[in-house]
Coordinates of C-alpha atoms and ligand atoms in Angstrom, one line a residue:
M1 CA 23.2 -20.9 -12.4
P2 CA 23.7 -24.4 -11.3
A3 CA 20.7 -26.5 -10.1
S4 CA 22.0 -26.0 -6.6
G5 CA 22.0 -22.2 -6.7
P6 CA 20.2 -20.1 -4.0
R7 CA 16.5 -19.6 -4.3
V8 CA 14.1 -17.1 -2.7
V9 CA 10.3 -17.1 -2.2
V10 CA 8.6 -13.9 -1.2
I11 CA 5.1 -14.0 0.4
G12 CA 3.8 -10.5 0.4
L13 CA 0.9 -9.9 2.8
D14 CA -0.6 -6.5 2.0
S15 CA -1.2 -4.5 5.2
A16 CA 0.0 -7.1 7.7
S17 CA 1.1 -5.4 10.9
P18 CA 2.9 -6.6 14.0
W19 CA -0.4 -6.6 15.9
T20 CA -2.5 -8.5 13.3
L21 CA 0.1 -11.1 12.5
N22 CA 1.8 -11.7 15.8
E23 CA -1.1 -11.1 18.2
R24 CA -4.7 -10.8 17.0
F25 CA -4.7 -13.6 14.4
R26 CA -1.8 -15.6 15.8
P27 CA -4.1 -18.4 17.1
F28 CA -5.4 -18.9 13.6
T29 CA -2.1 -19.1 11.7
P30 CA -0.1 -22.1 13.0
R31 CA 1.9 -22.5 9.7
L32 CA 2.9 -18.9 9.5
N33 CA 3.9 -19.1 13.2
E34 CA 6.1 -22.1 12.5
L35 CA 7.8 -20.3 9.6
L36 CA 8.3 -17.1 11.6
A37 CA 9.8 -19.1 14.5
R38 CA 12.6 -20.2 12.2
S39 CA 13.1 -16.8 10.7
V40 CA 14.8 -13.5 11.6
R41 CA 11.7 -11.4 12.0
G42 CA 10.7 -8.0 13.1
T43 CA 9.1 -4.7 12.2
L44 CA 9.5 -3.3 8.7
R45 CA 9.3 0.5 8.6
T46 CA 7.5 1.6 5.5
I47 CA 8.0 4.7 3.4
D48 CA 6.6 8.1 3.0
P49 CA 3.8 7.9 2.1
P50 CA 2.7 4.5 3.6
I51 CA 0.7 3.6 0.5
T52 CA 0.5 0.2 -1.3
V53 CA 1.6 1.0 -4.8
P54 CA 4.7 3.1 -4.1
A55 CA 5.6 0.8 -1.1
W56 CA 5.8 -2.4 -3.1
A57 CA 7.7 -0.6 -5.9
V58 CA 10.1 0.9 -3.4
M59 CA 10.6 -2.6 -1.8
F60 CA 11.5 -4.3 -5.0
S61 CA 13.5 -1.5 -6.7
G62 CA 15.5 -0.3 -3.7
M63 CA 14.7 3.3 -4.8
D64 CA 12.6 6.0 -3.1
P65 CA 9.2 7.2 -4.4
G66 CA 10.7 10.3 -5.8
S67 CA 13.1 8.3 -7.9
L68 CA 10.3 6.0 -9.0
G69 CA 7.9 8.9 -9.7
I70 CA 5.1 7.2 -7.7
Y71 CA 3.6 9.0 -4.6
G72 CA 0.4 7.2 -3.9
F73 CA -2.6 5.8 -5.7
R74 CA -3.9 8.9 -7.6
H75 CA -1.7 11.4 -9.3
R76 CA -2.7 14.7 -10.6
R77 CA -1.8 15.4 -14.2
P78 CA 0.4 18.5 -14.5
G79 CA -1.3 21.6 -15.8
T80 CA -4.8 20.5 -14.6
Y81 CA -6.6 20.9 -11.3
F82 CA -8.4 17.5 -11.0
D83 CA -7.4 15.3 -13.9
Q84 CA -5.9 12.2 -12.3
Y85 CA -4.2 9.0 -13.2
V86 CA -3.4 5.8 -11.4
P87 CA 0.2 4.4 -11.8
S88 CA 0.7 1.4 -14.0
S89 CA 3.7 -0.9 -14.5
R90 CA 4.7 1.6 -17.3
T91 CA 4.9 4.5 -14.7
L92 CA 7.9 2.8 -13.0
L93 CA 11.1 4.8 -13.8
Q94 CA 13.4 2.2 -12.2
P95 CA 14.1 -1.5 -12.8
M96 CA 12.6 -4.0 -10.3
V97 CA 14.4 -7.0 -8.7
W98 CA 12.8 -9.3 -11.3
D99 CA 14.0 -7.1 -14.2
R100 CA 17.6 -7.3 -12.9
L101 CA 17.4 -11.0 -12.3
S102 CA 15.9 -11.6 -15.7
R103 CA 18.8 -9.8 -17.3
L104 CA 21.1 -12.2 -15.4
G105 CA 19.3 -15.2 -16.9
R106 CA 17.6 -16.1 -13.6
R107 CA 14.1 -17.6 -13.8
V108 CA 11.5 -15.6 -12.0
A109 CA 7.8 -15.9 -11.2
V110 CA 5.9 -12.8 -10.0
M111 CA 2.3 -12.8 -9.0
G112 CA 0.4 -9.5 -8.4
M113 CA 3.2 -7.2 -7.3
P114 CA 2.0 -3.6 -7.8
P115 CA 2.1 -1.8 -10.1
G116 CA 1.8 -4.8 -12.3
Y117 CA -0.5 -4.0 -15.1
P118 CA 0.1 -4.4 -17.9
P119 CA 2.3 -7.4 -17.0
P120 CA 6.0 -6.7 -17.9
T121 CA 8.0 -9.2 -19.8
V122 CA 10.4 -11.1 -17.5
N123 CA 12.5 -14.3 -17.8
G124 CA 9.7 -16.4 -16.5
V125 CA 6.1 -15.4 -15.7
Y126 CA 4.4 -12.3 -14.4
I127 CA 0.8 -12.1 -13.4
S128 CA -0.6 -8.5 -13.2
D129 CA -1.9 -6.9 -9.9
F130 CA -5.0 -5.7 -8.1
L131 CA -5.2 -2.7 -10.5
T132 CA -5.8 -4.9 -13.5
P133 CA -9.0 -3.6 -15.3
D134 CA -12.0 -5.9 -15.0
G135 CA -12.1 -8.4 -17.9
A136 CA -8.6 -7.7 -19.1
R137 CA -7.3 -10.5 -21.2
D138 CA -3.7 -9.4 -21.1
F139 CA -3.1 -10.2 -17.4
V140 CA -0.1 -12.5 -17.7
S141 CA 3.2 -12.5 -19.5
P142 CA 3.6 -14.7 -21.5
P143 CA 0.0 -14.5 -22.6
S144 CA 0.0 -18.1 -23.5
L145 CA -0.3 -19.0 -19.8
A146 CA -3.7 -17.2 -19.3
E147 CA -5.9 -20.3 -19.7
E148 CA -3.6 -22.5 -17.6
I149 CA -3.7 -20.0 -14.8
R150 CA -7.5 -19.6 -14.8
T151 CA -7.8 -23.4 -14.8
A152 CA -5.3 -23.9 -12.0
G153 CA -7.1 -21.3 -9.9
G154 CA -10.6 -22.2 -10.8
G155 CA -10.9 -18.6 -12.0
Y156 CA -8.6 -15.7 -11.2
T157 CA -9.7 -12.6 -9.4
F158 CA -7.5 -9.5 -9.0
D159 CA -9.3 -7.6 -6.2
V160 CA -12.7 -7.3 -4.5
T161 CA -14.8 -4.2 -4.4
F162 CA -14.6 -3.0 -0.8
R163 CA -15.8 0.2 1.0
A164 CA -19.3 -1.1 0.5
D165 CA -22.0 -2.3 2.9
D166 CA -22.6 -5.8 1.6
R167 CA -20.0 -7.4 3.8
D168 CA -21.3 -11.0 3.2
R169 CA -20.5 -10.6 -0.4
I170 CA -17.0 -9.1 0.4
A171 CA -16.2 -12.0 2.8
R172 CA -17.2 -14.6 0.2
E173 CA -15.2 -13.0 -2.6
L174 CA -12.1 -12.4 -0.4
L175 CA -11.9 -16.1 0.6
E176 CA -12.3 -17.2 -3.0
M177 CA -9.8 -14.7 -4.3
T178 CA -7.1 -15.7 -1.9
R179 CA -7.8 -19.4 -2.5
Q180 CA -7.3 -18.8 -6.2
H181 CA -4.0 -17.0 -5.8
L182 CA -2.6 -19.7 -3.6
A183 CA -3.7 -22.4 -5.9
V184 CA -2.0 -20.7 -8.8
A185 CA 1.1 -20.1 -6.7
R186 CA 1.4 -23.8 -6.0
H187 CA 0.7 -24.7 -9.6
L188 CA 3.4 -22.3 -10.9
W189 CA 5.8 -23.3 -8.2
K190 CA 5.7 -27.0 -9.4
K191 CA 6.2 -26.0 -13.0
E192 CA 10.0 -25.5 -12.8
R193 CA 12.9 -24.6 -10.6
W194 CA 12.4 -20.9 -10.1
D195 CA 15.3 -18.8 -8.7
F196 CA 12.9 -16.1 -7.5
F197 CA 9.2 -16.5 -6.8
A198 CA 7.0 -13.6 -5.4
L199 CA 3.4 -13.5 -4.5
H200 CA 1.5 -10.4 -3.5
E201 CA -1.8 -11.0 -1.6
I202 CA -4.1 -8.0 -1.4
G203 CA -6.7 -9.9 0.7
P204 CA -5.5 -9.0 4.2
D205 CA -5.7 -5.3 3.3
R206 CA -9.3 -5.6 2.1
L207 CA -10.2 -7.7 5.1
H208 CA -8.8 -5.1 7.5
H209 CA -10.6 -2.2 5.7
T210 CA -13.9 -4.1 5.8
F211 CA -14.0 -5.9 9.1
W212 CA -11.6 -4.1 11.5
K213 CA -14.3 -2.7 13.8
Y214 CA -15.6 -6.3 14.4
F215 CA -12.3 -7.8 15.5
D216 CA -10.6 -5.0 17.5
P217 CA -12.4 -3.9 20.7
R218 CA -10.2 -0.8 20.8
H219 CA -11.8 0.5 17.5
P220 CA -13.7 3.7 18.3
R221 CA -16.7 2.3 16.5
Y222 CA -16.3 -1.3 17.7
E223 CA -19.3 -3.5 17.1
E224 CA -19.9 -6.8 18.7
N225 CA -20.8 -9.1 15.8
P226 CA -19.7 -12.7 16.1
K227 CA -20.4 -13.5 12.4
F228 CA -18.1 -10.8 11.1
R229 CA -15.5 -11.4 13.8
E230 CA -15.4 -15.0 12.6
V231 CA -15.1 -14.0 9.0
A232 CA -11.8 -12.2 9.9
E233 CA -10.6 -15.2 11.9
Q234 CA -11.6 -17.7 9.2
Y235 CA -9.9 -15.6 6.5
Y236 CA -6.6 -15.8 8.4
R237 CA -7.1 -19.5 9.1
R238 CA -7.6 -20.2 5.3
L239 CA -4.8 -17.9 4.3
D240 CA -2.5 -19.8 6.7
A241 CA -3.7 -23.2 5.5
G242 CA -3.1 -22.2 1.8
I243 CA 0.4 -20.9 2.6
G244 CA 1.1 -24.0 4.7
A245 CA 0.2 -26.3 1.8
W246 CA 2.6 -24.4 -0.4
L247 CA 5.3 -24.4 2.2
D248 CA 5.1 -28.2 2.3
E249 CA 6.2 -28.1 -1.4
I250 CA 9.1 -25.7 -0.8
P251 CA 12.4 -27.4 0.0
D252 CA 14.1 -26.3 3.3
D253 CA 17.0 -24.7 1.6
V254 CA 14.9 -22.1 -0.1
R255 CA 14.8 -18.7 1.7
V256 CA 11.3 -17.7 2.4
L257 CA 10.5 -14.0 3.1
V258 CA 7.2 -12.8 4.6
V259 CA 6.8 -9.1 4.2
S260 CA 4.2 -6.3 4.2
D261 CA 4.1 -3.0 2.5
H262 CA 2.8 -1.1 5.6
G263 CA 0.8 -1.9 8.7
S264 CA -2.8 -1.1 9.5
Q265 CA -4.6 0.4 12.4
A266 CA -8.2 1.3 13.4
M267 CA -9.4 4.5 11.7
Q268 CA -10.1 7.2 14.3
G269 CA -11.9 9.5 11.9
C270 CA -11.4 11.9 8.9
F271 CA -10.0 15.4 9.0
C272 CA -11.7 17.7 6.4
I273 CA -8.6 19.2 4.8
N274 CA -10.5 21.4 2.4
E275 CA -12.9 22.7 5.0
W276 CA -9.8 23.6 7.0
L277 CA -8.1 25.4 4.1
I278 CA -11.3 27.4 3.6
Q279 CA -11.3 28.4 7.3
Q280 CA -7.7 29.4 7.0
G281 CA -8.5 31.6 4.0
H282 CA -6.3 29.6 1.6
L283 CA -9.2 28.2 -0.5
T284 CA -12.2 30.2 -1.5
L285 CA -15.5 29.0 -2.9
K286 CA -18.0 31.0 -4.9
G287 CA -21.7 31.0 -3.8
P288 CA -23.3 29.2 -0.9
R289 CA -21.9 26.2 1.0
P290 CA -22.2 23.0 -1.1
K291 CA -24.1 20.1 0.3
P292 CA -22.3 17.6 2.6
G293 CA -20.1 15.2 0.8
T294 CA -19.5 17.3 -2.3
P295 CA -16.2 16.5 -4.1
L296 CA -14.0 19.6 -4.4
E297 CA -14.0 19.3 -8.2
E298 CA -17.8 19.7 -8.2
A299 CA -17.7 22.8 -6.1
S300 CA -17.4 26.3 -7.6
I301 CA -13.9 27.4 -6.7
D302 CA -12.7 31.0 -6.9
W303 CA -9.2 30.2 -8.2
G304 CA -8.3 33.8 -8.2
K305 CA -8.5 33.8 -4.4
T306 CA -7.2 30.3 -3.8
R307 CA -3.6 29.5 -2.8
A308 CA -3.9 25.8 -2.0
W309 CA -6.3 22.9 -2.1
G310 CA -6.1 19.4 -0.8
A311 CA -7.1 15.8 -1.7
G312 CA -8.4 13.0 0.5
G313 CA -7.0 9.6 1.3
Y314 CA -4.8 8.0 3.9
Y315 CA -2.9 11.2 4.0
A316 CA -3.6 14.7 2.6
R317 CA -2.0 15.7 -0.6
I318 CA -1.8 19.5 -0.8
F319 CA -1.3 21.4 -4.0
Y320 CA -0.4 25.1 -4.4
N321 CA -2.1 27.2 -7.0
V322 CA 1.0 28.7 -8.7
K323 CA 1.0 31.3 -11.5
G324 CA 2.3 29.8 -14.7
R325 CA 2.0 26.2 -13.4
E326 CA -1.8 25.9 -12.6
P327 CA -4.4 27.1 -15.2
E328 CA -5.5 30.0 -13.0
G329 CA -2.5 30.3 -10.7
R330 CA -2.7 32.8 -7.8
L331 CA 0.7 32.4 -6.0
A332 CA 3.8 33.8 -7.5
A333 CA 6.5 31.2 -7.7
R334 CA 8.8 33.4 -5.6
D335 CA 6.2 33.5 -2.8
V336 CA 5.9 29.7 -2.5
P337 CA 8.7 29.2 0.1
E338 CA 7.1 31.7 2.5
F339 CA 3.6 30.4 1.9
E340 CA 4.9 26.8 2.5
A341 CA 6.5 27.8 5.8
Q342 CA 3.3 29.6 6.9
L343 CA 1.0 26.7 5.8
T344 CA 3.3 24.1 7.6
R345 CA 3.1 26.1 10.8
E346 CA -0.7 26.3 10.6
L347 CA -1.0 22.6 9.8
Q348 CA 1.2 21.7 12.8
G349 CA -1.2 23.7 15.0
I350 CA -4.3 21.7 14.0
R351 CA -6.2 20.4 17.0
G352 CA -8.4 17.3 17.3
P353 CA -12.1 17.3 18.3
D354 CA -11.0 17.1 21.9
G355 CA -9.1 20.4 21.6
R356 CA -5.7 18.7 22.0
P357 CA -3.1 18.8 19.2
L358 CA -4.0 16.2 16.6
G359 CA -0.3 15.5 15.8
V360 CA 0.3 16.6 12.2
D361 CA 3.4 15.6 10.3
V362 CA 4.2 17.6 7.1
R363 CA 6.5 16.1 4.5
V364 CA 7.9 18.2 1.6
P365 CA 8.8 15.8 -1.3
K366 CA 11.9 17.7 -2.4
M367 CA 13.2 17.5 1.2
I368 CA 12.8 13.8 1.7
Y369 CA 13.5 12.2 -1.6
R370 CA 16.8 12.0 -3.5
Q371 CA 15.0 13.5 -6.5
V372 CA 11.4 14.3 -7.4
R373 CA 10.4 12.8 -10.7
G374 CA 6.9 12.4 -12.1
D375 CA 3.9 14.3 -10.6
S376 CA 4.3 14.8 -6.8
P377 CA 2.0 16.8 -4.5
D378 CA 3.5 19.9 -3.0
L379 CA 3.0 18.7 0.5
M380 CA 2.2 15.3 2.1
V381 CA 0.4 15.6 5.4
Y382 CA -0.3 12.9 8.0
F383 CA -2.8 13.3 10.8
A384 CA -2.1 11.5 14.1
N385 CA 0.4 9.1 12.6
A386 CA -2.1 8.4 9.8
A387 CA -4.7 7.2 12.3
W388 CA -7.0 9.9 10.9
R389 CA -7.7 9.9 7.1
S390 CA -7.9 13.1 5.0
A391 CA -11.4 13.9 3.7
G392 CA -11.3 16.0 0.5
T393 CA -15.0 16.5 0.2
L394 CA -16.9 19.6 1.3
G395 CA -20.1 20.9 2.9
Y396 CA -19.6 20.0 6.5
D397 CA -20.1 22.2 9.5
T398 CA -17.2 20.4 11.2
L399 CA -13.6 19.6 10.5
Y400 CA -14.0 16.0 11.9
L401 CA -16.0 13.1 10.5
A402 CA -16.4 9.8 12.3
E403 CA -16.8 7.8 9.1
N404 CA -14.9 7.8 5.8
D405 CA -16.4 10.2 3.3
T406 CA -15.9 7.9 0.3
G407 CA -17.6 4.7 1.7
P408 CA -17.5 2.4 4.7
D409 CA -13.9 1.9 5.9
D410 CA -12.7 0.7 9.3
S411 CA -9.0 0.8 9.0
V412 CA -6.1 3.0 7.8
H413 CA -2.5 2.3 7.1
S414 CA 0.3 2.6 9.7
F415 CA 4.0 2.9 9.3
D416 CA 5.0 -0.4 10.9
G417 CA 4.8 -3.5 8.7
V418 CA 6.5 -6.8 9.1
Y419 CA 9.3 -8.8 7.8
A420 CA 10.6 -12.4 8.3
I421 CA 13.5 -14.0 6.5
S422 CA 13.9 -17.7 7.0
D423 CA 17.3 -18.8 8.0
P424 CA 17.9 -22.4 6.9
A425 CA 21.5 -22.4 8.1
Q426 CA 20.5 -21.4 11.6
G427 CA 17.4 -23.5 11.7
R428 CA 15.9 -21.3 14.3
G429 CA 14.8 -17.7 14.4
T430 CA 15.3 -14.6 16.3
V431 CA 13.7 -11.2 16.7
G432 CA 15.8 -8.7 14.6
P433 CA 15.9 -5.0 14.7
T434 CA 13.5 -2.8 12.8
E435 CA 14.5 -2.8 9.2
R436 CA 13.7 -0.5 6.3
L437 CA 11.3 -1.5 3.5
I438 CA 13.7 0.0 0.8
D439 CA 16.3 -2.6 1.8
I440 CA 14.2 -5.7 1.0
G441 CA 14.9 -5.8 -2.7
P442 CA 18.6 -5.3 -2.3
T443 CA 18.6 -8.1 0.3
V444 CA 16.9 -10.4 -2.2
L445 CA 19.5 -9.7 -4.8
D446 CA 22.2 -10.3 -2.3
L447 CA 20.6 -13.6 -1.1
L448 CA 20.6 -14.7 -4.7
G449 CA 24.2 -13.8 -5.2
A450 CA 23.3 -11.1 -7.7
P451 CA 25.1 -7.7 -7.7
V452 CA 23.5 -4.9 -5.8
P453 CA 24.1 -1.8 -8.0
P454 CA 25.8 1.1 -6.0
E455 CA 23.3 3.6 -7.4
I456 CA 20.3 2.1 -5.7
Q457 CA 19.4 3.6 -2.4
G458 CA 18.5 0.4 -0.4
R459 CA 21.3 -1.8 1.0
P460 CA 21.2 -5.6 1.8
I461 CA 20.3 -6.3 5.4
A462 CA 23.5 -7.6 7.0
G463 CA 24.0 -11.1 8.2
F464 CA 22.1 -13.3 5.7
R465 CA 24.8 -14.6 3.3
Ligands
LIG1 ZN1 -1.0 -2.0 1.0

């Protein structure tokens, strides 16, 4: 490409929602506001399921989770009940935008886009993501850049341990991690004339999980705590200042995108999916009720009497115990459709603690994806638009928990994320329609004048070239 070819920068803010970005923290983000004001911006509808790893992969492949073979964070290994794996960059079954651009000889720099470990080889640089194992030395491709990156960042952190009570530590580590990422982004940006540069920042997501109940008075467990409220505001202020310093070094003709993988919302509570399956007679335990908080895999399950079991998380994954597929299968394969229909009806009838319908959405992977590759759950279930988590643990005398069963957590994901695409030709921005997350990668290809293959499912958002 000539030196005057189009260029794109993507700033990926994990978990940024219309409310957090445009309302709650708006007073603390003058530089982002300025960028948004000269962008076409709006709501970015995420995918089923609204989970970080598949969402970013869908965004930058233009393919749905079924085609990618990634359905969330943990995946069950086939032929086992509880053996799980977490997707890696090797799990991806489709090329990403940076792979396609690399093949065209474009120069790309990618920081932290999940799933990004081990870092794939690209025509440029790729730094691995928040799933990078502690102490991994192979976090950047090419590996010769490792020391330079650590020096530029004053260290390089991939994630902070959250769902813990020591919030002062989490606050400190979050600010430092995001500072490092932005310092490295600015360092790499100045190294050469990149055609495509993408940064993923996990910090906002961790901040929301850890501090939501201190900055949102509508949170059901809202706590007045000026120190922690200010942590959240200070985080956004520093994030904004770091992005602003970088924007000062980005020429006006470069397209800048701000995007999120999903939104976030206050967590209303946890629904105990396995307790419910026991009540419905689909899951049977041997012996007495286990103690509260017992993981299902540590309970004594009577598989001969069990038709289905569930897993916890932002949504419930439900698996059927099928003869010939599971080690001690109970359901005949021919009976699965009837069982699925019955279970779906029962799920849709679930009520909340106030006796009113909880609002349950059931998704069948084979019905919503073009194809189902890899290891998908049999059903994906959302409670109250994902405002309620799924608790997989057992031993409760209730179906409803106020707090997360796997550690302190104040927020959950929501289906509405954000997008903004700067428009240098217009020089001023507008509020655009709600767009689809799967269309962002194809839009990037289109902005860069690269072909958008007909076989990918996403399409370029109209009106930007
Ligand atoms: Zn996320």
